[in-house]
mmCIF file of C-alpha atoms and ligand atoms in Angstrom:
data_model
loop_
_atom_site.group_PDB
_atom_site.id
_atom_site.type_symbol
_atom_site.label_atom_id
_atom_site.label_comp_id
_atom_site.label_asym_id
_atom_site.label_seq_id
_atom_site.Cartn_x
_atom_site.Cartn_y
_atom_site.Cartn_z
ATOM 1 C CA MET A 1 3.040 45.896 95.860
ATOM 2 C CA LYS A 2 4.228 45.993 92.997
ATOM 3 C CA TYR A 3 6.638 47.843 91.610
ATOM 4 C CA ARG A 4 8.928 49.504 88.033
ATOM 5 C CA LYS A 5 12.885 50.454 88.164
ATOM 6 C CA ILE A 6 13.964 52.630 85.890
ATOM 7 C CA SER A 7 18.572 52.248 86.021
ATOM 8 C CA ILE A 8 20.224 54.165 83.778
ATOM 9 C CA PHE A 9 23.601 53.275 83.698
ATOM 10 C CA THR A 10 26.248 56.269 84.211
ATOM 11 C CA SER A 11 29.663 56.623 85.373
ATOM 12 C CA PRO A 12 30.442 58.526 88.374
ATOM 13 C CA GLU A 13 31.154 62.134 86.876
ATOM 14 C CA GLY A 14 27.353 61.134 84.509
ATOM 15 C CA ILE A 15 25.662 61.107 87.600
ATOM 16 C CA GLU A 16 25.079 65.138 87.816
ATOM 17 C CA ILE A 17 24.451 65.554 84.973
ATOM 18 C CA VAL A 18 22.078 62.359 83.957
ATOM 19 C CA SER A 19 20.401 64.005 88.111
ATOM 20 C CA GLY A 20 19.657 66.819 86.866
ATOM 21 C CA ALA A 21 18.148 65.970 83.386
ATOM 22 C CA LEU A 22 15.483 63.676 84.958
ATOM 23 C CA ILE A 23 14.360 66.520 87.532
ATOM 24 C CA ASN A 24 14.204 69.015 85.187
ATOM 25 C CA GLU A 25 11.971 66.679 83.764
ATOM 26 C CA GLY A 26 9.768 66.211 86.607
ATOM 27 C CA ILE A 27 10.694 63.297 88.596
ATOM 28 C CA LEU A 28 12.602 64.012 91.654
ATOM 29 C CA ASP A 29 12.399 60.836 92.854
ATOM 30 C CA ILE A 30 16.134 59.001 91.916
ATOM 31 C CA GLN A 31 18.201 56.758 93.945
ATOM 32 C CA ILE A 32 21.619 56.489 93.202
ATOM 33 C CA ASP A 33 24.053 54.088 93.357
ATOM 34 C CA ASN A 34 27.915 55.617 92.826
ATOM 35 C CA PRO A 35 30.484 52.396 93.304
ATOM 36 C CA ARG A 36 33.142 55.847 94.421
ATOM 37 C CA ASP A 37 30.536 56.503 97.232
ATOM 38 C CA VAL A 38 31.514 52.570 98.666
ATOM 39 C CA LEU A 39 35.461 52.863 97.692
ATOM 40 C CA ASP A 40 35.104 55.707 99.541
ATOM 41 C CA MET A 41 33.719 54.396 102.560
ATOM 42 C CA ILE A 42 35.612 50.607 102.864
ATOM 43 C CA GLN A 43 39.163 53.377 102.593
ATOM 44 C CA GLY A 44 38.002 54.771 105.575
ATOM 45 C CA LEU A 45 37.474 52.476 107.564
ATOM 46 C CA LYS A 46 39.579 50.547 110.298
ATOM 47 C CA PRO A 47 38.322 46.614 110.561
ATOM 48 C CA THR A 48 36.060 46.261 113.356
ATOM 49 C CA GLU A 49 33.428 43.543 113.836
ATOM 50 C CA TRP A 50 31.243 44.920 111.571
ATOM 51 C CA TYR A 51 33.454 43.920 108.305
ATOM 52 C CA ASP A 52 35.509 41.366 107.145
ATOM 53 C CA PRO A 53 38.457 42.374 105.080
ATOM 54 C CA ASP A 54 37.551 39.309 102.711
ATOM 55 C CA GLN A 55 34.431 39.343 102.058
ATOM 56 C CA ILE A 56 34.976 43.340 100.476
ATOM 57 C CA PRO A 57 33.596 43.101 97.035
ATOM 58 C CA ALA A 58 36.120 44.077 94.226
ATOM 59 C CA THR A 59 37.088 47.321 94.526
ATOM 60 C CA GLU A 60 37.380 48.190 90.739
ATOM 61 C CA GLU A 61 34.897 50.432 90.144
ATOM 62 C CA GLY A 62 32.115 49.520 88.283
ATOM 63 C CA PRO A 63 28.500 51.632 86.553
ATOM 64 C CA ALA A 64 26.798 54.624 88.106
ATOM 65 C CA LYS A 65 23.464 53.248 88.339
ATOM 66 C CA ILE A 66 21.146 55.457 89.208
ATOM 67 C CA MET A 67 16.846 54.638 89.602
ATOM 68 C CA VAL A 68 14.202 55.507 89.190
ATOM 69 C CA TYR A 69 10.080 53.752 90.714
ATOM 70 C CA THR A 70 6.812 53.478 90.042
ATOM 71 C CA HIS A 71 4.641 51.292 91.284
ATOM 72 C CA LEU A 72 2.833 49.604 88.504
ATOM 73 C CA ASP A 73 -0.277 51.108 88.557
ATOM 74 C CA GLY A 74 -0.723 53.153 84.635
ATOM 75 C CA GLY A 75 1.590 55.439 86.091
ATOM 76 C CA GLU A 76 4.863 53.828 84.820
ATOM 77 C CA GLU A 77 4.541 54.671 81.118
ATOM 78 C CA ALA A 78 4.520 58.229 81.341
ATOM 79 C CA ALA A 79 8.001 57.724 83.685
ATOM 80 C CA GLU A 80 9.962 55.108 81.465
ATOM 81 C CA VAL A 81 8.767 58.087 78.144
ATOM 82 C CA ALA A 82 10.396 61.087 80.310
ATOM 83 C CA VAL A 83 13.247 58.831 80.697
ATOM 84 C CA TYR A 84 13.966 57.842 77.400
ATOM 85 C CA ARG A 85 13.463 62.521 76.796
ATOM 86 C CA ALA A 86 16.590 62.465 79.481
ATOM 87 C CA ILE A 87 18.924 60.400 78.098
ATOM 88 C CA GLY A 88 18.172 62.325 74.518
ATOM 89 C CA GLU A 89 18.754 65.412 76.199
ATOM 90 C CA ILE A 90 21.849 64.097 77.002
ATOM 91 C CA GLU A 91 22.692 62.261 74.269
ATOM 92 C CA ASP A 92 21.957 65.398 72.134
ATOM 93 C CA ALA A 93 24.105 67.701 74.444
ATOM 94 C CA ARG A 94 26.811 65.305 74.531
ATOM 95 C CA ASP A 95 26.736 64.885 70.487
ATOM 96 C CA ARG A 96 27.179 69.519 70.421
ATOM 97 C CA GLY A 97 30.326 68.823 73.199
ATOM 98 C CA ASP A 98 28.344 71.108 75.843
ATOM 99 C CA PHE A 99 30.494 68.564 78.623
ATOM 100 C CA GLY A 100 33.773 68.825 76.857
ATOM 101 C CA GLU A 101 34.504 67.335 75.009
ATOM 102 C CA ASP A 102 36.062 64.330 77.593
ATOM 103 C CA ILE A 103 33.710 63.554 79.199
ATOM 104 C CA ASP A 104 32.522 59.723 80.166
ATOM 105 C CA LEU A 105 28.511 59.613 80.538
ATOM 106 C CA GLY A 106 28.888 55.909 80.503
ATOM 107 C CA THR A 107 26.544 53.368 78.666
ATOM 108 C CA LEU A 108 23.519 55.728 79.000
ATOM 109 C CA GLU A 109 21.405 52.146 78.761
ATOM 110 C CA VAL A 110 18.629 51.729 80.713
ATOM 111 C CA LEU A 111 17.142 49.148 82.407
ATOM 112 C CA ILE A 112 13.184 48.177 82.951
ATOM 113 C CA GLU A 113 12.113 45.576 85.504
ATOM 114 C CA ASP A 114 9.110 45.757 87.133
ATOM 115 C CA GLU A 115 9.387 43.819 90.607
ATOM 116 C CA ASP A 116 7.524 42.890 93.697
ATOM 117 C CA ASP A 117 8.498 44.037 96.547
ATOM 118 C CA GLU A 118 5.860 40.685 98.717
ATOM 119 C CA GLU A 119 7.725 38.287 96.720
ATOM 120 C CA TRP A 120 11.412 39.983 97.787
ATOM 121 C CA LYS A 121 10.671 40.350 101.469
ATOM 122 C CA ASP A 122 9.776 36.583 101.888
ATOM 123 C CA LYS A 123 12.322 35.586 99.587
ATOM 124 C CA TRP A 124 14.909 34.640 102.869
ATOM 125 C CA LYS A 125 12.239 32.552 103.913
ATOM 126 C CA GLU A 126 13.003 29.348 100.958
ATOM 127 C CA PHE A 127 16.153 29.831 103.042
ATOM 128 C CA PHE A 128 15.746 28.845 106.837
ATOM 129 C CA LYS A 129 15.214 24.873 106.698
ATOM 130 C CA PRO A 130 14.720 23.737 110.557
ATOM 131 C CA THR A 131 18.466 22.666 111.411
ATOM 132 C CA ARG A 132 19.528 20.435 114.734
ATOM 133 C CA VAL A 133 21.557 22.973 116.440
ATOM 134 C CA SER A 134 22.794 21.955 118.643
ATOM 135 C CA GLU A 135 22.319 18.193 120.093
ATOM 136 C CA ARG A 136 18.555 17.964 121.105
ATOM 137 C CA ILE A 137 17.814 21.251 120.114
ATOM 138 C CA ILE A 138 16.157 21.925 116.571
ATOM 139 C CA VAL A 139 14.987 25.172 115.106
ATOM 140 C CA LYS A 140 12.462 24.976 113.393
ATOM 141 C CA PRO A 141 10.968 28.082 111.312
ATOM 142 C CA THR A 142 6.982 28.308 111.509
ATOM 143 C CA TRP A 143 6.030 27.716 108.099
ATOM 144 C CA GLN A 144 8.596 24.822 106.760
ATOM 145 C CA GLU A 145 8.250 20.730 107.676
ATOM 146 C CA LEU A 146 10.878 18.919 109.641
ATOM 147 C CA ASP A 147 11.069 16.594 107.144
ATOM 148 C CA GLY A 148 14.376 14.375 106.754
ATOM 149 C CA ILE A 149 15.274 15.108 110.827
ATOM 150 C CA ASP A 150 15.167 12.097 112.929
ATOM 151 C CA VAL A 151 13.320 14.179 115.709
ATOM 152 C CA LYS A 152 14.359 11.661 119.103
ATOM 153 C CA PRO A 153 11.689 11.673 122.201
ATOM 154 C CA SER A 154 14.420 14.222 124.389
ATOM 155 C CA ASP A 155 14.808 16.367 121.361
ATOM 156 C CA ILE A 156 13.630 20.260 121.789
ATOM 157 C CA VAL A 157 11.793 21.649 118.016
ATOM 158 C CA ILE A 158 11.893 25.435 119.143
ATOM 159 C CA GLU A 159 9.412 27.626 116.727
ATOM 160 C CA ILE A 160 10.562 30.986 115.123
ATOM 161 C CA ASP A 161 9.444 33.095 112.159
ATOM 162 C CA PRO A 162 11.927 35.867 113.428
ATOM 163 C CA GLY A 163 10.013 38.603 111.673
ATOM 164 C CA GLN A 164 12.311 41.191 111.644
ATOM 165 C CA ALA A 165 14.754 40.394 114.834
ATOM 166 C CA PHE A 166 17.791 38.407 114.147
ATOM 167 C CA GLY A 167 17.963 34.532 115.702
ATOM 168 C CA THR A 168 17.203 31.854 113.595
ATOM 169 C CA GLY A 169 19.834 29.734 114.682
ATOM 170 C CA ALA A 170 21.240 29.391 111.721
ATOM 171 C CA HIS A 171 23.319 31.857 113.445
ATOM 172 C CA GLU A 172 27.490 30.447 115.222
ATOM 173 C CA THR A 173 26.667 32.757 118.094
ATOM 174 C CA THR A 174 22.999 31.971 118.886
ATOM 175 C CA SER A 175 23.850 27.853 118.026
ATOM 176 C CA LEU A 176 26.867 28.754 120.561
ATOM 177 C CA THR A 177 24.970 30.217 123.443
ATOM 178 C CA LEU A 178 22.121 27.409 123.189
ATOM 179 C CA LYS A 179 24.915 24.779 122.937
ATOM 180 C CA HIS A 180 26.360 26.560 126.567
ATOM 181 C CA MET A 181 22.316 27.075 128.031
ATOM 182 C CA GLU A 182 21.788 22.712 127.081
ATOM 183 C CA ASP A 183 25.061 22.175 129.258
ATOM 184 C CA TYR A 184 24.309 24.463 132.519
ATOM 185 C CA LEU A 185 20.545 25.790 132.424
ATOM 186 C CA LYS A 186 19.733 23.831 134.950
ATOM 187 C CA PRO A 187 15.510 22.494 135.146
ATOM 188 C CA GLY A 188 13.593 25.693 138.394
ATOM 189 C CA ASP A 189 16.099 28.578 136.882
ATOM 190 C CA LYS A 190 15.377 31.510 136.393
ATOM 191 C CA ILE A 191 16.690 33.135 133.284
ATOM 192 C CA LEU A 192 17.603 36.785 131.584
ATOM 193 C CA ASP A 193 18.204 37.132 128.209
ATOM 194 C CA VAL A 194 19.813 40.278 127.453
ATOM 195 C CA GLY A 195 19.601 41.475 123.518
ATOM 196 C CA VAL A 196 16.721 38.753 123.766
ATOM 197 C CA GLY A 197 16.114 38.893 119.520
ATOM 198 C CA SER A 198 13.835 36.528 117.934
ATOM 199 C CA GLY A 199 13.168 35.137 121.212
ATOM 200 C CA ILE A 200 15.473 32.125 120.107
ATOM 201 C CA LEU A 201 17.285 31.737 123.756
ATOM 202 C CA ALA A 202 14.500 32.674 125.617
ATOM 203 C CA ILE A 203 12.363 29.462 124.212
ATOM 204 C CA ALA A 204 14.811 27.219 124.246
ATOM 205 C CA ALA A 205 15.506 27.936 128.229
ATOM 206 C CA ALA A 206 12.215 27.837 128.916
ATOM 207 C CA LYS A 207 11.616 24.029 126.686
ATOM 208 C CA LEU A 208 14.975 23.396 128.406
ATOM 209 C CA GLU A 209 12.730 23.648 132.260
ATOM 210 C CA ALA A 210 14.183 26.628 133.398
ATOM 211 C CA GLU A 211 11.090 28.345 135.439
ATOM 212 C CA GLU A 212 10.681 31.721 134.212
ATOM 213 C CA ILE A 213 13.299 33.842 131.817
ATOM 214 C CA LEU A 214 13.441 37.781 131.362
ATOM 215 C CA GLY A 215 14.307 38.848 127.996
ATOM 216 C CA ILE A 216 15.062 42.132 127.176
ATOM 217 C CA ASP A 217 15.812 44.118 124.108
ATOM 218 C CA ILE A 218 16.404 47.494 123.134
ATOM 219 C CA ASP A 219 14.714 47.191 119.962
ATOM 220 C CA GLU A 220 10.551 47.530 120.157
ATOM 221 C CA GLU A 221 10.584 45.013 117.366
ATOM 222 C CA ALA A 222 12.133 41.948 118.841
ATOM 223 C CA VAL A 223 10.338 42.344 122.384
ATOM 224 C CA ARG A 224 7.010 42.614 119.762
ATOM 225 C CA VAL A 225 8.092 39.410 117.655
ATOM 226 C CA SER A 226 10.110 37.017 120.656
ATOM 227 C CA GLU A 227 6.326 37.764 123.150
ATOM 228 C CA GLU A 228 5.283 36.012 119.694
ATOM 229 C CA ASN A 229 7.464 33.250 119.207
ATOM 230 C CA TYR A 230 6.372 32.680 122.923
ATOM 231 C CA ARG A 231 3.048 32.394 122.191
ATOM 232 C CA LEU A 232 3.733 30.056 119.051
ATOM 233 C CA ASN A 233 6.099 27.935 120.869
ATOM 234 C CA HIS A 234 3.364 28.176 124.727
ATOM 235 C CA VAL A 235 6.244 29.714 126.569
ATOM 236 C CA GLU A 236 4.822 32.550 127.379
ATOM 237 C CA ASP A 237 3.192 31.755 131.054
ATOM 238 C CA LYS A 238 7.077 31.517 131.452
ATOM 239 C CA ALA A 239 8.396 33.796 128.965
ATOM 240 C CA GLY A 240 8.001 38.261 128.837
ATOM 241 C CA SER A 241 9.746 40.942 127.033
ATOM 242 C CA ILE A 242 10.890 44.587 128.003
ATOM 243 C CA LYS A 243 12.356 46.735 126.175
ATOM 244 C CA GLY A 244 15.569 47.413 128.466
ATOM 245 C CA ASP A 245 19.328 49.066 127.667
ATOM 246 C CA LEU A 246 21.586 46.082 128.919
ATOM 247 C CA LEU A 247 20.980 45.269 132.563
ATOM 248 C CA LEU A 248 19.842 49.376 133.329
ATOM 249 C CA GLY A 249 17.418 50.672 134.720
ATOM 250 C CA LEU A 250 15.823 46.704 135.712
ATOM 251 C CA ASP A 251 14.321 46.112 138.899
ATOM 252 C CA ASP A 252 15.115 45.812 142.389
ATOM 253 C CA GLU A 253 13.494 42.790 142.282
ATOM 254 C CA LEU A 254 15.314 41.746 140.012
ATOM 255 C CA ILE A 255 18.913 41.315 141.918
ATOM 256 C CA SER A 256 20.854 38.172 142.583
ATOM 257 C CA TRP A 257 17.729 36.614 140.861
ATOM 258 C CA ALA A 258 18.473 35.243 137.499
ATOM 259 C CA ASP A 259 20.928 31.117 137.955
ATOM 260 C CA MET A 260 21.686 32.227 135.023
ATOM 261 C CA VAL A 261 22.472 35.365 131.665
ATOM 262 C CA VAL A 262 22.379 34.963 128.734
ATOM 263 C CA ALA A 263 23.650 37.719 126.900
ATOM 264 C CA ASN A 264 24.841 37.052 122.219
ATOM 265 C CA LEU A 265 25.442 40.421 121.675
ATOM 266 C CA LEU A 266 29.066 42.191 120.548
ATOM 267 C CA SER A 267 32.645 42.389 122.418
ATOM 268 C CA ASN A 268 31.921 46.054 122.734
ATOM 269 C CA LEU A 269 27.672 45.188 124.634
ATOM 270 C CA VAL A 270 29.739 42.540 125.989
ATOM 271 C CA ILE A 271 31.816 44.619 128.068
ATOM 272 C CA LYS A 272 29.292 46.398 128.632
ATOM 273 C CA LEU A 273 27.117 44.713 129.717
ATOM 274 C CA THR A 274 30.155 42.203 132.064
ATOM 275 C CA PRO A 275 30.444 44.757 135.537
ATOM 276 C CA SER A 276 26.859 44.641 135.909
ATOM 277 C CA VAL A 277 25.235 41.164 135.277
ATOM 278 C CA LYS A 278 26.653 40.591 139.444
ATOM 279 C CA LYS A 279 24.175 42.440 140.244
ATOM 280 C CA TYR A 280 21.786 40.081 139.382
ATOM 281 C CA ILE A 281 23.107 36.953 138.882
ATOM 282 C CA LYS A 282 22.662 35.034 142.211
ATOM 283 C CA PRO A 283 26.199 33.060 144.138
ATOM 284 C CA GLU A 284 27.659 30.115 141.581
ATOM 285 C CA GLY A 285 25.338 31.224 138.553
ATOM 286 C CA ILE A 286 26.578 31.464 135.347
ATOM 287 C CA TYR A 287 26.921 33.803 132.742
ATOM 288 C CA ILE A 288 26.729 32.946 129.358
ATOM 289 C CA SER A 289 28.265 36.216 126.997
ATOM 290 C CA SER A 290 28.705 35.455 122.910
ATOM 291 C CA GLY A 291 29.118 37.115 119.587
ATOM 292 C CA ILE A 292 32.344 37.675 119.748
ATOM 293 C CA LEU A 293 35.372 37.639 117.432
ATOM 294 C CA THR A 294 38.166 35.051 118.911
ATOM 295 C CA GLU A 295 40.207 37.470 118.736
ATOM 296 C CA LYS A 296 38.601 39.316 121.399
ATOM 297 C CA GLU A 297 38.390 36.654 123.396
ATOM 298 C CA ASP A 298 41.213 37.609 125.754
ATOM 299 C CA MET A 299 39.826 40.889 126.307
ATOM 300 C CA VAL A 300 36.253 39.998 126.315
ATOM 301 C CA ALA A 301 37.406 36.871 129.155
ATOM 302 C CA ARG A 302 40.003 39.063 130.952
ATOM 303 C CA ALA A 303 36.164 41.850 131.980
ATOM 304 C CA ILE A 304 34.084 38.686 133.213
ATOM 305 C CA GLU A 305 37.517 37.705 135.277
ATOM 306 C CA GLU A 306 38.246 40.739 136.129
ATOM 307 C CA SER A 307 33.711 41.513 137.500
ATOM 308 C CA GLY A 308 34.554 38.267 139.927
ATOM 309 C CA PHE A 309 33.801 35.060 137.147
ATOM 310 C CA LYS A 310 35.248 31.804 136.582
ATOM 311 C CA ILE A 311 35.724 31.431 133.004
ATOM 312 C CA GLU A 312 34.512 27.672 133.328
ATOM 313 C CA GLU A 313 34.422 27.116 129.334
ATOM 314 C CA ILE A 314 35.134 28.550 126.155
ATOM 315 C CA LYS A 315 32.902 27.219 122.970
ATOM 316 C CA TYR A 316 34.243 28.187 119.293
ATOM 317 C CA ASP A 317 32.656 27.441 115.800
ATOM 318 C CA GLY A 318 34.296 29.578 112.892
ATOM 319 C CA GLU A 319 35.569 33.218 113.872
ATOM 320 C CA TRP A 320 33.384 32.743 117.011
ATOM 321 C CA CYS A 321 33.111 32.061 119.884
ATOM 322 C CA SER A 322 31.186 31.587 123.294
ATOM 323 C CA ILE A 323 32.419 32.360 126.949
ATOM 324 C CA ALA A 324 30.055 30.623 129.950
ATOM 325 C CA ALA A 325 31.630 31.729 133.176
ATOM 326 C CA ARG A 326 30.575 31.468 137.082
ATOM 327 C CA LEU A 327 30.318 33.682 139.772
ATOM 328 C CA ILE A 328 32.455 33.070 142.758
HETATM 329 N N1 SAH B 401 19.580 35.868 121.033
HETATM 330 C C1 SAH B 401 18.701 36.776 119.885
HETATM 331 C C2 SAH B 401 19.427 37.164 119.319
HETATM 332 C C3 SAH B 401 20.895 37.933 119.634
HETATM 333 S S1 SAH B 401 20.969 39.380 118.452
HETATM 334 C C4 SAH B 401 20.554 35.239 119.407
HETATM 335 O O1 SAH B 401 20.751 34.337 121.030
HETATM 336 O O2 SAH B 401 20.306 34.567 118.652
HETATM 337 C C5 SAH B 401 21.597 40.438 120.161
HETATM 338 C C6 SAH B 401 19.826 41.381 120.041
HETATM 339 O O3 SAH B 401 20.524 43.189 120.756
HETATM 340 C C7 SAH B 401 19.094 41.971 118.686
HETATM 341 O O4 SAH B 401 18.441 42.097 118.886
HETATM 342 C C8 SAH B 401 19.302 44.033 118.713
HETATM 343 O O5 SAH B 401 17.590 44.361 119.038
HETATM 344 C C9 SAH B 401 19.517 44.264 121.071
HETATM 345 N N2 SAH B 401 20.353 44.416 121.886
HETATM 346 C C10 SAH B 401 21.666 45.584 120.801
HETATM 347 N N3 SAH B 401 21.261 46.553 121.338
HETATM 348 C C11 SAH B 401 21.286 45.897 123.234
HETATM 349 C C12 SAH B 401 21.640 47.208 124.162
HETATM 350 N N4 SAH B 401 22.798 47.569 124.299
HETATM 351 N N5 SAH B 401 20.674 46.275 125.102
HETATM 352 C C13 SAH B 401 19.621 45.447 124.551
HETATM 353 N N6 SAH B 401 19.680 44.768 123.364
HETATM 354 C C14 SAH B 401 20.432 44.940 122.679
#
């Protein structure tokens, strides 16, 4: 859908005045971008897995922005006129000294941009290219060709359209898990994939000749997307997905069912999941957990050992690691 975005640049002090003037003009649906909120948020955060202190944007305060969106259906001109009228009123009031002598309202510049959210939504698709993620596994976005990749007969090609679900194979945590699966999965294995996302690991398992795969995800959209990707890869006879919170409430038939449990989650979820893995995995079964920052490796490894597993191998990529363990 095409729409017009009208941005008004102001200062953090100006936000209330500008939004008030817009509301007076009948523009009620506005979005405020206040750099001070970001600063407050960053200062209030503790380092967690969810943000990397080195990646934080500059902490200098930039201008605040107020955005007005209108559909390009003829109403956009009225919205523009109303915005300019509101700005005119503010400038007059400022020049009269209505807001005090020292008030800084920023530039009050107006920027008009026409955007198409369909275009934007699919922009990322250009950057997702076919990639060899492990010795034999190639991940191919459905809308791309396998150009430039030398595909050998023994290679496995996974077709993926992740939609809104996580798992393109491009993330280190996914490729580390795939590498471990390639090393440990045996034909005929039964697999539980906790946090199935796009279904990428489940499909890899099917193509590595696992017999049956059950994917679990707390997100209904991931359940839907993964099932679509199973069909796309012709593995829907072997792989299925259900909605669930980790392994909670699983059918008793699945007790000691899995030859392998894979879980590409984050450390805290892996730690939460680990004690229940033992119940669903066969003796000597393999438990691959990933999504673990190297600084959390010792903590997660300890939790895995305490639940009766022996660590077989830890693989690393950048700040991430994946742990392969065997039930003893
Ligand atoms: N397996 C994919 C996706 C991993 S992303 C890959 O390796 O690329 C992690 C997934 O775990 C997400 O899809 C998220 O929805 C799911 N998830 C998060 N918390 C969960 C929980 N408590 N139980 C089940 N799934 C969960």
